[in-house]
Amino acid sequence: MSPPPRAPVQYADRTTGDRRTEDIYGEAWLRWAYEHPIGRLTTAAVVKRALFSRVYGWCMDRASSRERIEPFIAQYGLDESEFERAPAEFISFNDFFSRRLRVGARPIDANPAHVVFPADGRHLGIANVSAAKGFYVKGQIFDLGVLLGDGRLADRYREGGMVISRLCPVDYHRFHFPAAGAPSSPGRIPGHLWSVSPIALRRNLQFLTQNKRFLTVLRSETAGQILILEVGATNVGSVVQTYTPEERVAAGDEKGFFQFGGSVTITLFEPGRVALADDLQHHSSQQIELYARMGDTMGRVL
């Protein structure tokens, strides 16, 4: 089941408690690409291909792309005081897009009995994946074995918790560890590069299982074995891992970053290990995402 065309995309803001309508970057193009019959054919034939995203990523790496930075900041009201560097110091739009923030811009919940959101974004939390009645739209679910590329591994997490964190192009695009522990090397699962915008995912949640993705196992000191996936998407130049495998990390330590485009991270917990935050579960039960920032409380260890 799909929402009607042009349906507004709403999310809940954890800080204010308000419902907000999302200002979707490139909305007109996305609605044509994923809601119009000709657009869907074009997207299937061209846009999902890796070459399309590589060319776009190359354009965003060029020095001439710097002229996009100031208008982007102004249009989406980004807070420059959070940036580690001033806008004039970025050498390209991709350099700006994957920016670091100044120390302290994202306070990390330091309670060892908590797990934290790995990224700024709009989050959906499912307490028991096997009992889910739908994600972005009621009745729309996916096969965990296909997502992970490993049916046996999926069986271990099928009754556990899952959090899907969707990063918009206007968000801070570095992703972090949700808990302390030792991370494995990332395994690559090949796939296409469909959009993971809310328009696309409400049309077809299977894009998450069809896109290129990276899987890391975090052997947490408190929350068991956590699975972390980064999902590539249309116009994401690359997914860059910046951590050192097998070296201990703390909750909130940087794991890597996405280059240009909207992106998704997925966090999976073993059954009975983590209780997701109440507000996350409440809104997610209504297929409404919760906006929260990296380092905020995502759940508590049982």
PDB file of C-alpha atoms in Angstrom:
ATOM      1  CA  MET A   1       0.000   0.000   0.000  1.00  0.00           C
ATOM      2  CA  SER A   2       1.320   3.455  -0.911  1.00  0.00           C
ATOM      3  CA  PRO A   3       0.299   6.907   0.290  1.00  0.00           C
ATOM      4  CA  PRO A   4      -1.520   9.145  -2.184  1.00  0.00           C
ATOM      5  CA  PRO A   5       0.704  11.236  -4.467  1.00  0.00           C
ATOM      6  CA  ARG A   6       1.702  14.592  -2.992  1.00  0.00           C
ATOM      7  CA  ALA A   7       0.970  13.423   0.555  1.00  0.00           C
ATOM      8  CA  PRO A   8       3.026  15.609   2.928  1.00  0.00           C
ATOM      9  CA  VAL A   9       5.772  13.869   4.896  1.00  0.00           C
ATOM     10  CA  GLN A  10       5.485  14.506   8.625  1.00  0.00           C
ATOM     11  CA  TYR A  11       7.772  13.686  11.529  1.00  0.00           C
ATOM     12  CA  ALA A  12       7.845  14.338  15.278  1.00  0.00           C
ATOM     13  CA  ASP A  13      10.500  16.589  16.805  1.00  0.00           C
ATOM     14  CA  ARG A  14      11.864  15.150  20.055  1.00  0.00           C
ATOM     15  CA  THR A  15      12.968  18.542  21.401  1.00  0.00           C
ATOM     16  CA  THR A  16       9.668  20.383  20.938  1.00  0.00           C
ATOM     17  CA  GLY A  17       7.244  17.465  20.774  1.00  0.00           C
ATOM     18  CA  ASP A  18       5.672  19.059  17.681  1.00  0.00           C
ATOM     19  CA  ARG A  19       4.664  17.396  14.424  1.00  0.00           C
ATOM     20  CA  ARG A  20       6.472  18.996  11.501  1.00  0.00           C
ATOM     21  CA  THR A  21       6.181  18.749   7.733  1.00  0.00           C
ATOM     22  CA  GLU A  22       9.482  17.870   6.107  1.00  0.00           C
ATOM     23  CA  ASP A  23      11.013  20.285   3.614  1.00  0.00           C
ATOM     24  CA  ILE A  24      12.284  17.658   1.154  1.00  0.00           C
ATOM     25  CA  TYR A  25      15.425  18.519  -0.792  1.00  0.00           C
ATOM     26  CA  GLY A  26      14.718  18.110  -4.524  1.00  0.00           C
ATOM     27  CA  GLU A  27      11.060  17.253  -3.854  1.00  0.00           C
ATOM     28  CA  ALA A  28       9.714  18.077  -7.318  1.00  0.00           C
ATOM     29  CA  TRP A  29      12.318  15.868  -9.016  1.00  0.00           C
ATOM     30  CA  LEU A  30      11.816  13.028  -6.494  1.00  0.00           C
ATOM     31  CA  ARG A  31       8.047  13.038  -6.922  1.00  0.00           C
ATOM     32  CA  TRP A  32       8.457  12.852 -10.693  1.00  0.00           C
ATOM     33  CA  ALA A  33      11.080  10.091 -10.404  1.00  0.00           C
ATOM     34  CA  TYR A  34       9.123   7.900  -7.973  1.00  0.00           C
ATOM     35  CA  GLU A  35       5.450   8.841  -8.439  1.00  0.00           C
ATOM     36  CA  HIS A  36       5.120   9.525 -12.189  1.00  0.00           C
ATOM     37  CA  PRO A  37       5.016   6.466 -14.510  1.00  0.00           C
ATOM     38  CA  ILE A  38       7.614   7.863 -16.923  1.00  0.00           C
ATOM     39  CA  GLY A  39       9.770   9.017 -14.040  1.00  0.00           C
ATOM     40  CA  ARG A  40       9.722   5.539 -12.493  1.00  0.00           C
ATOM     41  CA  LEU A  41      10.822   3.992 -15.778  1.00  0.00           C
ATOM     42  CA  THR A  42      13.660   6.505 -16.120  1.00  0.00           C
ATOM     43  CA  THR A  43      14.754   5.913 -12.536  1.00  0.00           C
ATOM     44  CA  ALA A  44      14.796   2.140 -13.010  1.00  0.00           C
ATOM     45  CA  ALA A  45      16.786   2.431 -16.226  1.00  0.00           C
ATOM     46  CA  VAL A  46      19.305   5.122 -15.289  1.00  0.00           C
ATOM     47  CA  VAL A  47      19.159   6.774 -11.873  1.00  0.00           C
ATOM     48  CA  LYS A  48      19.620   3.647  -9.722  1.00  0.00           C
ATOM     49  CA  ARG A  49      22.873   2.833 -11.581  1.00  0.00           C
ATOM     50  CA  ALA A  50      26.185   3.445  -9.821  1.00  0.00           C
ATOM     51  CA  LEU A  51      27.558   5.430 -12.788  1.00  0.00           C
ATOM     52  CA  PHE A  52      24.850   8.087 -12.374  1.00  0.00           C
ATOM     53  CA  SER A  53      25.839   8.647  -8.733  1.00  0.00           C
ATOM     54  CA  ARG A  54      29.576   8.573  -9.495  1.00  0.00           C
ATOM     55  CA  VAL A  55      29.183  11.319 -12.080  1.00  0.00           C
ATOM     56  CA  TYR A  56      27.083  13.418  -9.709  1.00  0.00           C
ATOM     57  CA  GLY A  57      29.563  12.823  -6.892  1.00  0.00           C
ATOM     58  CA  TRP A  58      32.409  13.914  -9.187  1.00  0.00           C
ATOM     59  CA  CYS A  59      30.554  17.163  -9.875  1.00  0.00           C
ATOM     60  CA  MET A  60      30.151  17.783  -6.144  1.00  0.00           C
ATOM     61  CA  ASP A  61      33.920  17.280  -5.683  1.00  0.00           C
ATOM     62  CA  ARG A  62      34.836  20.023  -8.138  1.00  0.00           C
ATOM     63  CA  ALA A  63      35.924  23.435  -6.836  1.00  0.00           C
ATOM     64  CA  SER A  64      33.138  25.095  -8.851  1.00  0.00           C
ATOM     65  CA  SER A  65      30.575  23.357  -6.617  1.00  0.00           C
ATOM     66  CA  ARG A  66      31.587  25.700  -3.742  1.00  0.00           C
ATOM     67  CA  GLU A  67      29.121  28.256  -5.088  1.00  0.00           C
ATOM     68  CA  ARG A  68      26.303  25.988  -3.873  1.00  0.00           C
ATOM     69  CA  ILE A  69      27.349  26.141  -0.212  1.00  0.00           C
ATOM     70  CA  GLU A  70      26.135  29.572   0.927  1.00  0.00           C
ATOM     71  CA  PRO A  71      22.717  29.316  -0.814  1.00  0.00           C
ATOM     72  CA  PHE A  72      22.253  25.841   0.694  1.00  0.00           C
ATOM     73  CA  ILE A  73      23.028  27.116   4.207  1.00  0.00           C
ATOM     74  CA  ALA A  74      20.630  30.031   3.761  1.00  0.00           C
ATOM     75  CA  GLN A  75      17.788  28.004   2.242  1.00  0.00           C
ATOM     76  CA  TYR A  76      17.775  25.347   4.977  1.00  0.00           C
ATOM     77  CA  GLY A  77      18.737  27.538   7.920  1.00  0.00           C
ATOM     78  CA  LEU A  78      21.831  25.596   8.965  1.00  0.00           C
ATOM     79  CA  ASP A  79      23.609  26.763  12.112  1.00  0.00           C
ATOM     80  CA  GLU A  80      27.131  27.778  11.053  1.00  0.00           C
ATOM     81  CA  SER A  81      28.232  28.056  14.690  1.00  0.00           C
ATOM     82  CA  GLU A  82      28.139  24.246  14.863  1.00  0.00           C
ATOM     83  CA  PHE A  83      30.647  23.809  12.019  1.00  0.00           C
ATOM     84  CA  GLU A  84      34.262  22.950  12.769  1.00  0.00           C
ATOM     85  CA  ARG A  85      35.286  25.127   9.809  1.00  0.00           C
ATOM     86  CA  ALA A  86      33.825  28.313   8.348  1.00  0.00           C
ATOM     87  CA  PRO A  87      31.879  27.946   5.055  1.00  0.00           C
ATOM     88  CA  ALA A  88      34.611  29.771   3.111  1.00  0.00           C
ATOM     89  CA  GLU A  89      37.162  27.125   4.103  1.00  0.00           C
ATOM     90  CA  PHE A  90      35.477  24.226   2.279  1.00  0.00           C
ATOM     91  CA  ILE A  91      37.072  23.335  -1.069  1.00  0.00           C
ATOM     92  CA  SER A  92      33.938  21.771  -2.630  1.00  0.00           C
ATOM     93  CA  PHE A  93      30.293  21.071  -1.866  1.00  0.00           C
ATOM     94  CA  ASN A  94      31.163  17.481  -0.917  1.00  0.00           C
ATOM     95  CA  ASP A  95      33.785  18.788   1.493  1.00  0.00           C
ATOM     96  CA  PHE A  96      31.091  20.921   3.120  1.00  0.00           C
ATOM     97  CA  PHE A  97      28.485  18.152   2.992  1.00  0.00           C
ATOM     98  CA  SER A  98      30.660  15.702   4.957  1.00  0.00           C
ATOM     99  CA  ARG A  99      31.741  18.415   7.418  1.00  0.00           C
ATOM    100  CA  ARG A 100      32.704  17.751  11.013  1.00  0.00           C
ATOM    101  CA  LEU A 101      31.071  19.691  13.827  1.00  0.00           C
ATOM    102  CA  ARG A 102      32.880  21.537  16.589  1.00  0.00           C
ATOM    103  CA  VAL A 103      33.568  19.694  19.840  1.00  0.00           C
ATOM    104  CA  GLY A 104      30.473  19.808  22.045  1.00  0.00           C
ATOM    105  CA  ALA A 105      27.985  20.512  19.252  1.00  0.00           C
ATOM    106  CA  ARG A 106      26.464  17.068  19.783  1.00  0.00           C
ATOM    107  CA  PRO A 107      26.490  16.123  23.489  1.00  0.00           C
ATOM    108  CA  ILE A 108      26.708  12.348  23.968  1.00  0.00           C
ATOM    109  CA  ASP A 109      24.535  10.609  26.559  1.00  0.00           C
ATOM    110  CA  ALA A 110      27.271   9.232  28.805  1.00  0.00           C
ATOM    111  CA  ASN A 111      25.103   6.764  30.736  1.00  0.00           C
ATOM    112  CA  PRO A 112      26.671   3.302  30.085  1.00  0.00           C
ATOM    113  CA  ALA A 113      23.212   1.754  30.439  1.00  0.00           C
ATOM    114  CA  HIS A 114      22.011   3.700  27.378  1.00  0.00           C
ATOM    115  CA  VAL A 115      22.582   3.399  23.629  1.00  0.00           C
ATOM    116  CA  VAL A 116      22.605   6.552  21.495  1.00  0.00           C
ATOM    117  CA  PHE A 117      21.406   7.559  18.057  1.00  0.00           C
ATOM    118  CA  PRO A 118      24.245   7.083  15.537  1.00  0.00           C
ATOM    119  CA  ALA A 119      23.338  10.098  13.403  1.00  0.00           C
ATOM    120  CA  ASP A 120      21.248  13.223  13.130  1.00  0.00           C
ATOM    121  CA  GLY A 121      18.044  12.320  11.366  1.00  0.00           C
ATOM    122  CA  ARG A 122      14.523  11.016  11.386  1.00  0.00           C
ATOM    123  CA  HIS A 123      14.306   7.674  13.144  1.00  0.00           C
ATOM    124  CA  LEU A 124      11.890   4.723  13.112  1.00  0.00           C
ATOM    125  CA  GLY A 125      12.192   2.194  15.941  1.00  0.00           C
ATOM    126  CA  ILE A 126      10.796  -1.328  15.894  1.00  0.00           C
ATOM    127  CA  ALA A 127      10.906  -3.176  19.246  1.00  0.00           C
ATOM    128  CA  ASN A 128      10.460  -6.611  17.623  1.00  0.00           C
ATOM    129  CA  VAL A 129      11.184  -6.887  13.914  1.00  0.00           C
ATOM    130  CA  SER A 130       9.176 -10.107  13.515  1.00  0.00           C
ATOM    131  CA  ALA A 131       6.054  -8.452  14.973  1.00  0.00           C
ATOM    132  CA  ALA A 132       6.231  -5.272  12.876  1.00  0.00           C
ATOM    133  CA  LYS A 133       3.003  -4.420  11.062  1.00  0.00           C
ATOM    134  CA  GLY A 134       4.680  -1.888   8.819  1.00  0.00           C
ATOM    135  CA  PHE A 135       7.498   0.606   8.675  1.00  0.00           C
ATOM    136  CA  TYR A 136       6.925   3.833   6.734  1.00  0.00           C
ATOM    137  CA  VAL A 137       3.509   2.595   5.573  1.00  0.00           C
ATOM    138  CA  LYS A 138       1.244   0.029   7.255  1.00  0.00           C
ATOM    139  CA  GLY A 139       1.725  -3.434   5.816  1.00  0.00           C
ATOM    140  CA  GLN A 140       5.050  -2.561   4.194  1.00  0.00           C
ATOM    141  CA  ILE A 141       7.813  -4.776   5.608  1.00  0.00           C
ATOM    142  CA  PHE A 142      10.960  -6.415   4.266  1.00  0.00           C
ATOM    143  CA  ASP A 143      12.925  -9.640   4.620  1.00  0.00           C
ATOM    144  CA  LEU A 144      15.659  -9.300   7.238  1.00  0.00           C
ATOM    145  CA  GLY A 145      17.692 -12.077   5.612  1.00  0.00           C
ATOM    146  CA  VAL A 146      17.775 -10.172   2.326  1.00  0.00           C
ATOM    147  CA  LEU A 147      18.737  -6.947   4.105  1.00  0.00           C
ATOM    148  CA  LEU A 148      21.663  -8.606   5.899  1.00  0.00           C
ATOM    149  CA  GLY A 149      22.602 -10.932   3.052  1.00  0.00           C
ATOM    150  CA  ASP A 150      22.719 -13.796   5.579  1.00  0.00           C
ATOM    151  CA  GLY A 151      19.663 -15.814   6.584  1.00  0.00           C
ATOM    152  CA  ARG A 152      21.341 -17.412   9.609  1.00  0.00           C
ATOM    153  CA  LEU A 153      22.408 -14.026  10.970  1.00  0.00           C
ATOM    154  CA  ALA A 154      18.891 -12.703  10.371  1.00  0.00           C
ATOM    155  CA  ASP A 155      17.418 -15.495  12.499  1.00  0.00           C
ATOM    156  CA  ARG A 156      19.491 -14.275  15.441  1.00  0.00           C
ATOM    157  CA  TYR A 157      18.018 -10.752  15.193  1.00  0.00           C
ATOM    158  CA  ARG A 158      14.522 -11.430  13.891  1.00  0.00           C
ATOM    159  CA  GLU A 159      12.857 -10.853  17.279  1.00  0.00           C
ATOM    160  CA  GLY A 160      15.226  -8.080  18.287  1.00  0.00           C
ATOM    161  CA  GLY A 161      14.960  -4.305  17.986  1.00  0.00           C
ATOM    162  CA  MET A 162      15.718  -2.224  14.914  1.00  0.00           C
ATOM    163  CA  VAL A 163      16.204   1.495  14.381  1.00  0.00           C
ATOM    164  CA  ILE A 164      16.212   2.986  10.874  1.00  0.00           C
ATOM    165  CA  SER A 165      17.882   6.412  10.860  1.00  0.00           C
ATOM    166  CA  ARG A 166      17.194   8.447   7.733  1.00  0.00           C
ATOM    167  CA  LEU A 167      19.554  11.339   7.009  1.00  0.00           C
ATOM    168  CA  CYS A 168      18.270  14.130   4.766  1.00  0.00           C
ATOM    169  CA  PRO A 169      20.700  16.095   2.577  1.00  0.00           C
ATOM    170  CA  VAL A 170      20.327  19.033   4.999  1.00  0.00           C
ATOM    171  CA  ASP A 171      21.532  16.951   7.985  1.00  0.00           C
ATOM    172  CA  TYR A 172      24.981  16.503   9.488  1.00  0.00           C
ATOM    173  CA  HIS A 173      26.272  13.516   7.498  1.00  0.00           C
ATOM    174  CA  ARG A 174      28.789  11.784   9.751  1.00  0.00           C
ATOM    175  CA  PHE A 175      27.671   8.618  11.500  1.00  0.00           C
ATOM    176  CA  HIS A 176      28.812   7.331  14.886  1.00  0.00           C
ATOM    177  CA  PHE A 177      28.809   4.277  17.150  1.00  0.00           C
ATOM    178  CA  PRO A 178      25.693   3.763  19.305  1.00  0.00           C
ATOM    179  CA  ALA A 179      27.574   2.099  22.191  1.00  0.00           C
ATOM    180  CA  ALA A 180      31.050   1.274  23.440  1.00  0.00           C
ATOM    181  CA  GLY A 181      32.727  -1.872  22.167  1.00  0.00           C
ATOM    182  CA  ALA A 182      34.933  -3.406  19.483  1.00  0.00           C
ATOM    183  CA  PRO A 183      33.785  -3.116  15.835  1.00  0.00           C
ATOM    184  CA  SER A 184      34.547  -5.605  13.078  1.00  0.00           C
ATOM    185  CA  SER A 185      35.714  -4.660   9.598  1.00  0.00           C
ATOM    186  CA  PRO A 186      32.747  -3.554   7.447  1.00  0.00           C
ATOM    187  CA  GLY A 187      31.395  -6.169   5.056  1.00  0.00           C
ATOM    188  CA  ARG A 188      30.113  -4.906   1.702  1.00  0.00           C
ATOM    189  CA  ILE A 189      26.773  -6.123   0.325  1.00  0.00           C
ATOM    190  CA  PRO A 190      26.465  -5.129  -3.368  1.00  0.00           C
ATOM    191  CA  GLY A 191      23.372  -3.474  -4.768  1.00  0.00           C
ATOM    192  CA  HIS A 192      21.865  -0.556  -6.656  1.00  0.00           C
ATOM    193  CA  LEU A 193      21.571   3.100  -5.601  1.00  0.00           C
ATOM    194  CA  TRP A 194      17.866   3.910  -5.347  1.00  0.00           C
ATOM    195  CA  SER A 195      16.837   7.043  -3.470  1.00  0.00           C
ATOM    196  CA  VAL A 196      16.139   6.632   0.258  1.00  0.00           C
ATOM    197  CA  SER A 197      14.112   9.836   0.443  1.00  0.00           C
ATOM    198  CA  PRO A 198      10.771   9.566   2.276  1.00  0.00           C
ATOM    199  CA  ILE A 199       8.995   9.750  -1.086  1.00  0.00           C
ATOM    200  CA  ALA A 200      10.890   6.723  -2.389  1.00  0.00           C
ATOM    201  CA  LEU A 201      10.685   4.636   0.803  1.00  0.00           C
ATOM    202  CA  ARG A 202       6.954   5.180   1.151  1.00  0.00           C
ATOM    203  CA  ARG A 203       6.596   3.842  -2.363  1.00  0.00           C
ATOM    204  CA  ASN A 204       8.924   0.879  -1.945  1.00  0.00           C
ATOM    205  CA  LEU A 205      10.616  -0.054   1.329  1.00  0.00           C
ATOM    206  CA  GLN A 206      12.529  -2.783  -0.542  1.00  0.00           C
ATOM    207  CA  PHE A 207      14.991  -0.142  -1.741  1.00  0.00           C
ATOM    208  CA  LEU A 208      16.721  -0.638   1.619  1.00  0.00           C
ATOM    209  CA  THR A 209      17.350  -4.297   0.769  1.00  0.00           C
ATOM    210  CA  GLN A 210      18.285  -3.600  -2.865  1.00  0.00           C
ATOM    211  CA  ASN A 211      20.803  -0.793  -2.356  1.00  0.00           C
ATOM    212  CA  LYS A 212      24.529  -1.165  -1.757  1.00  0.00           C
ATOM    213  CA  ARG A 213      25.198  -1.395   1.974  1.00  0.00           C
ATOM    214  CA  PHE A 214      27.918  -2.023   4.533  1.00  0.00           C
ATOM    215  CA  LEU A 215      27.542  -4.247   7.605  1.00  0.00           C
ATOM    216  CA  THR A 216      29.623  -3.929  10.789  1.00  0.00           C
ATOM    217  CA  VAL A 217      29.329  -6.056  13.926  1.00  0.00           C
ATOM    218  CA  LEU A 218      29.883  -4.081  17.136  1.00  0.00           C
ATOM    219  CA  ARG A 219      30.702  -6.322  20.108  1.00  0.00           C
ATOM    220  CA  SER A 220      29.260  -4.018  22.718  1.00  0.00           C
ATOM    221  CA  GLU A 221      30.408  -4.057  26.327  1.00  0.00           C
ATOM    222  CA  THR A 222      26.854  -3.624  27.612  1.00  0.00           C
ATOM    223  CA  ALA A 223      24.288  -4.297  24.878  1.00  0.00           C
ATOM    224  CA  GLY A 224      25.443  -7.539  23.271  1.00  0.00           C
ATOM    225  CA  GLN A 225      26.339  -7.871  19.610  1.00  0.00           C
ATOM    226  CA  ILE A 226      24.968  -4.894  17.656  1.00  0.00           C
ATOM    227  CA  LEU A 227      24.666  -4.870  13.865  1.00  0.00           C
ATOM    228  CA  ILE A 228      25.256  -1.549  12.102  1.00  0.00           C
ATOM    229  CA  LEU A 229      24.435  -0.982   8.430  1.00  0.00           C
ATOM    230  CA  GLU A 230      25.085   2.027   6.228  1.00  0.00           C
ATOM    231  CA  VAL A 231      22.894   2.107   3.121  1.00  0.00           C
ATOM    232  CA  GLY A 232      24.089   3.877  -0.018  1.00  0.00           C
ATOM    233  CA  ALA A 233      21.634   5.855  -2.143  1.00  0.00           C
ATOM    234  CA  THR A 234      21.219   7.888  -5.320  1.00  0.00           C
ATOM    235  CA  ASN A 235      23.849  10.648  -5.587  1.00  0.00           C
ATOM    236  CA  VAL A 236      25.777   9.411  -2.546  1.00  0.00           C
ATOM    237  CA  GLY A 237      29.307   9.733  -3.909  1.00  0.00           C
ATOM    238  CA  SER A 238      30.579   7.170  -1.429  1.00  0.00           C
ATOM    239  CA  VAL A 239      30.288   5.746   2.069  1.00  0.00           C
ATOM    240  CA  VAL A 240      33.590   6.389   3.846  1.00  0.00           C
ATOM    241  CA  GLN A 241      34.564   4.439   6.981  1.00  0.00           C
ATOM    242  CA  THR A 242      36.978   6.333   9.239  1.00  0.00           C
ATOM    243  CA  TYR A 243      37.273   3.988  12.238  1.00  0.00           C
ATOM    244  CA  THR A 244      39.921   1.326  12.900  1.00  0.00           C
ATOM    245  CA  PRO A 245      38.450  -2.213  12.975  1.00  0.00           C
ATOM    246  CA  GLU A 246      38.860  -4.168  16.249  1.00  0.00           C
ATOM    247  CA  GLU A 247      40.005  -1.044  18.108  1.00  0.00           C
ATOM    248  CA  ARG A 248      37.797  -0.181  21.084  1.00  0.00           C
ATOM    249  CA  VAL A 249      35.369   2.699  20.554  1.00  0.00           C
ATOM    250  CA  ALA A 250      33.179   4.719  22.920  1.00  0.00           C
ATOM    251  CA  ALA A 251      29.537   5.575  22.368  1.00  0.00           C
ATOM    252  CA  GLY A 252      29.407   8.550  19.995  1.00  0.00           C
ATOM    253  CA  ASP A 253      32.836   7.973  18.445  1.00  0.00           C
ATOM    254  CA  GLU A 254      32.903   8.673  14.712  1.00  0.00           C
ATOM    255  CA  LYS A 255      32.452   5.659  12.443  1.00  0.00           C
ATOM    256  CA  GLY A 256      32.451   7.353   9.040  1.00  0.00           C
ATOM    257  CA  PHE A 257      30.584   9.693   6.714  1.00  0.00           C
ATOM    258  CA  PHE A 258      28.374   9.852   3.641  1.00  0.00           C
ATOM    259  CA  GLN A 259      29.171  12.087   0.723  1.00  0.00           C
ATOM    260  CA  PHE A 260      26.452  13.974  -1.149  1.00  0.00           C
ATOM    261  CA  GLY A 261      22.889  12.652  -0.926  1.00  0.00           C
ATOM    262  CA  GLY A 262      20.294  11.389   1.504  1.00  0.00           C
ATOM    263  CA  SER A 263      21.353   8.264   3.349  1.00  0.00           C
ATOM    264  CA  VAL A 264      20.286   5.676   5.916  1.00  0.00           C
ATOM    265  CA  THR A 265      21.893   3.854   8.814  1.00  0.00           C
ATOM    266  CA  ILE A 266      20.232   0.816  10.418  1.00  0.00           C
ATOM    267  CA  THR A 267      20.965  -0.464  13.926  1.00  0.00           C
ATOM    268  CA  LEU A 268      19.910  -3.968  15.006  1.00  0.00           C
ATOM    269  CA  PHE A 269      19.902  -5.387  18.541  1.00  0.00           C
ATOM    270  CA  GLU A 270      19.678  -8.982  19.710  1.00  0.00           C
ATOM    271  CA  PRO A 271      16.389  -9.982  21.394  1.00  0.00           C
ATOM    272  CA  GLY A 272      16.071  -8.898  25.007  1.00  0.00           C
ATOM    273  CA  ARG A 273      19.144  -6.671  25.044  1.00  0.00           C
ATOM    274  CA  VAL A 274      17.834  -3.114  24.497  1.00  0.00           C
ATOM    275  CA  ALA A 275      14.505  -1.356  25.163  1.00  0.00           C
ATOM    276  CA  LEU A 276      13.965   1.472  22.685  1.00  0.00           C
ATOM    277  CA  ALA A 277      13.047   4.925  24.020  1.00  0.00           C
ATOM    278  CA  ASP A 278       9.338   5.392  24.716  1.00  0.00           C
ATOM    279  CA  ASP A 279       8.850   8.354  22.377  1.00  0.00           C
ATOM    280  CA  LEU A 280      10.642   6.506  19.574  1.00  0.00           C
ATOM    281  CA  GLN A 281       8.330   3.510  19.962  1.00  0.00           C
ATOM    282  CA  HIS A 282       5.212   5.661  20.304  1.00  0.00           C
ATOM    283  CA  HIS A 283       5.683   7.625  17.098  1.00  0.00           C
ATOM    284  CA  SER A 284       7.039   4.667  15.157  1.00  0.00           C
ATOM    285  CA  SER A 285       3.914   2.640  15.956  1.00  0.00           C
ATOM    286  CA  GLN A 286       2.055   5.263  13.910  1.00  0.00           C
ATOM    287  CA  GLN A 287       4.643   5.157  11.076  1.00  0.00           C
ATOM    288  CA  ILE A 288       5.841   8.627  12.124  1.00  0.00           C
ATOM    289  CA  GLU A 289       9.588   9.227  12.319  1.00  0.00           C
ATOM    290  CA  LEU A 290      11.142  10.907  15.355  1.00  0.00           C
ATOM    291  CA  TYR A 291      13.723  13.616  14.710  1.00  0.00           C
ATOM    292  CA  ALA A 292      16.625  13.406  17.163  1.00  0.00           C
ATOM    293  CA  ARG A 293      20.319  14.196  17.007  1.00  0.00           C
ATOM    294  CA  MET A 294      23.385  12.027  17.174  1.00  0.00           C
ATOM    295  CA  GLY A 295      24.265  11.274  20.795  1.00  0.00           C
ATOM    296  CA  ASP A 296      20.682  11.545  22.084  1.00  0.00           C
ATOM    297  CA  THR A 297      19.293   8.543  23.958  1.00  0.00           C
ATOM    298  CA  MET A 298      17.993   5.830  21.602  1.00  0.00           C
ATOM    299  CA  GLY A 299      17.274   3.184  24.233  1.00  0.00           C
ATOM    300  CA  ARG A 300      18.412   1.533  27.447  1.00  0.00           C
ATOM    301  CA  VAL A 301      20.211  -1.731  28.082  1.00  0.00           C
ATOM    302  CA  LEU A 302      18.092  -4.442  29.729  1.00  0.00           C
TER     303      LEU A 302
END
